[in-house]
GROMACS .gro file of C-alpha atoms in nm:
model
  116
    1MET     CA    1   0.025   0.033  -0.039
    2GLY     CA    2   0.126   0.353  -0.093
    3GLY     CA    3   0.094   0.649   0.155
    4TYR     CA    4  -0.159   0.889   0.220
    5LEU     CA    5  -0.269   1.148   0.466
    6THR     CA    6  -0.569   1.216   0.693
    7THR     CA    7  -0.683   1.432   0.956
    8HIS     CA    8  -0.929   1.520   1.194
    9VAL     CA    9  -1.062   1.816   1.462
   10LEU     CA   10  -1.163   1.737   1.803
   11ASP     CA   11  -1.260   2.030   1.974
   12THR     CA   12  -1.135   1.937   2.365
   13ALA     CA   13  -1.325   2.252   2.548
   14ARG     CA   14  -1.647   2.125   2.438
   15GLY     CA   15  -1.580   1.744   2.438
   16CYS     CA   16  -1.697   1.676   2.045
   17PRO     CA   17  -1.570   1.653   1.719
   18ALA     CA   18  -1.507   1.980   1.552
   19ALA     CA   19  -1.758   1.989   1.220
   20GLY     CA   20  -1.736   2.278   0.959
   21ILE     CA   21  -1.363   2.341   0.975
   22GLU     CA   22  -1.205   2.427   0.658
   23ILE     CA   23  -0.852   2.305   0.609
   24ALA     CA   24  -0.599   2.367   0.368
   25LEU     CA   25  -0.300   2.154   0.222
   26TYR     CA   26  -0.003   2.285   0.086
   27ARG     CA   27   0.345   2.107  -0.009
   28VAL     CA   28   0.621   2.296   0.079
   29THR     CA   29   0.945   2.299  -0.132
   30GLY     CA   30   1.229   2.557  -0.038
   31GLY     CA   31   1.053   2.853   0.121
   32ALA     CA   32   0.775   2.824  -0.123
   33ARG     CA   33   0.430   2.654  -0.041
   34ALA     CA   34   0.162   2.527  -0.289
   35GLU     CA   35  -0.198   2.421  -0.203
   36ILE     CA   36  -0.276   2.083  -0.333
   37ALA     CA   37  -0.599   2.020  -0.163
   38ARG     CA   38  -0.878   2.199   0.055
   39ALA     CA   39  -1.157   1.999   0.250
   40VAL     CA   40  -1.433   2.087   0.546
   41THR     CA   41  -1.482   1.871   0.840
   42ASN     CA   42  -1.803   1.650   0.858
   43GLY     CA   43  -1.990   1.591   1.164
   44ASP     CA   44  -1.712   1.345   1.304
   45GLY     CA   45  -1.451   1.636   1.268
   46ARG     CA   46  -1.305   1.404   0.976
   47THR     CA   47  -1.281   1.505   0.601
   48ASP     CA   48  -1.454   1.285   0.420
   49ALA     CA   49  -1.186   1.160   0.228
   50PRO     CA   50  -0.827   1.149   0.270
   51ILE     CA   51  -0.698   1.510   0.231
   52LEU     CA   52  -0.434   1.338   0.031
   53PRO     CA   53  -0.522   1.024  -0.144
   54GLU     CA   54  -0.268   0.747  -0.198
   55ALA     CA   55  -0.275   0.860  -0.600
   56ASP     CA   56  -0.137   1.173  -0.516
   57PHE     CA   57   0.089   1.112  -0.219
   58ALA     CA   58   0.468   1.192  -0.227
   59THR     CA   59   0.716   1.247   0.016
   60GLY     CA   60   0.838   1.571   0.142
   61SER     CA   61   0.695   1.894   0.336
   62TYR     CA   62   0.361   1.967   0.377
   63GLU     CA   63   0.153   2.220   0.595
   64LEU     CA   64  -0.196   2.193   0.676
   65VAL     CA   65  -0.394   2.508   0.756
   66PHE     CA   66  -0.688   2.473   1.006
   67HIS     CA   67  -0.900   2.794   0.952
   68ALA     CA   68  -1.071   2.736   1.282
   69GLY     CA   69  -1.173   3.098   1.363
   70ASP     CA   70  -1.550   3.075   1.209
   71TYR     CA   71  -1.611   2.743   1.395
   72LEU     CA   72  -1.475   2.930   1.706
   73ARG     CA   73  -1.712   3.214   1.683
   74ALA     CA   74  -1.979   3.006   1.591
   75HIS     CA   75  -1.944   2.836   1.925
   76GLY     CA   76  -1.920   3.150   2.131
   77VAL     CA   77  -1.566   3.259   2.123
   78ALA     CA   78  -1.626   3.640   2.108
   79GLY     CA   79  -1.395   3.903   2.005
   80GLU     CA   80  -1.294   4.100   1.699
   81VAL     CA   81  -0.944   3.916   1.714
   82LEU     CA   82  -0.930   3.572   1.835
   83PHE     CA   83  -0.637   3.411   1.996
   84LEU     CA   84  -0.635   3.146   1.747
   85ASP     CA   85  -0.777   3.196   1.385
   86GLU     CA   86  -0.543   3.021   1.132
   87ILE     CA   87  -0.362   2.714   1.289
   88PRO     CA   88  -0.053   2.588   1.034
   89ILE     CA   89   0.092   2.274   1.116
   90ARG     CA   90   0.416   2.162   0.896
   91PHE     CA   91   0.552   1.867   0.904
   92GLY     CA   92   0.720   1.607   0.706
   93MET     CA   93   0.647   1.255   0.516
   94ASP     CA   94   0.952   1.066   0.462
   95GLU     CA   95   0.798   0.713   0.371
   96ALA     CA   96   0.481   0.575   0.196
   97ALA     CA   97   0.274   0.515   0.469
   98HIS     CA   98  -0.064   0.643   0.641
   99TYR     CA   99   0.003   0.979   0.807
  100HIS     CA  100  -0.243   1.088   1.040
  101VAL     CA  101  -0.218   1.461   1.167
  102PRO     CA  102  -0.495   1.560   1.412
  103LEU     CA  103  -0.573   1.891   1.546
  104LEU     CA  104  -0.693   1.899   1.934
  105LEU     CA  105  -0.857   2.232   1.961
  106SER     CA  106  -0.960   2.485   2.214
  107PRO     CA  107  -1.013   2.846   2.209
  108TYR     CA  108  -0.680   2.950   2.366
  109GLY     CA  109  -0.452   2.633   2.283
  110TYR     CA  110  -0.415   2.325   2.041
  111SER     CA  111  -0.184   2.058   2.009
  112THR     CA  112  -0.098   1.767   1.732
  113TYR     CA  113   0.070   1.422   1.697
  114ARG     CA  114   0.100   1.166   1.450
  115GLY     CA  115  -0.169   0.930   1.486
  116SER     CA  116  -0.307   0.585   1.362
   0.00000   0.00000   0.00000
């Protein structure tokens, strides 16, 4: 099996999946990045399909940008300027394998890890 990339978002403040968050995926080469995919999380906080499917997979550097601002505002985080709005996560994939990069989100912090 070749490589592919999945992601999901969990709202740790509310204790549930985060639906409706737009996610952009970029391939990073040198100092430049190029958008290669865009998706929105479903009711389970996941994208409906891998954000980078096996057919498009290549090793290298990538960046996921989670557009969390609208979601946070919709769920009660007030203010003109949010502490977290767009959350970039830059990472590398060096083998043809399943990479899972989730986002654990709250209004004032986040974490990620290589999941399974």
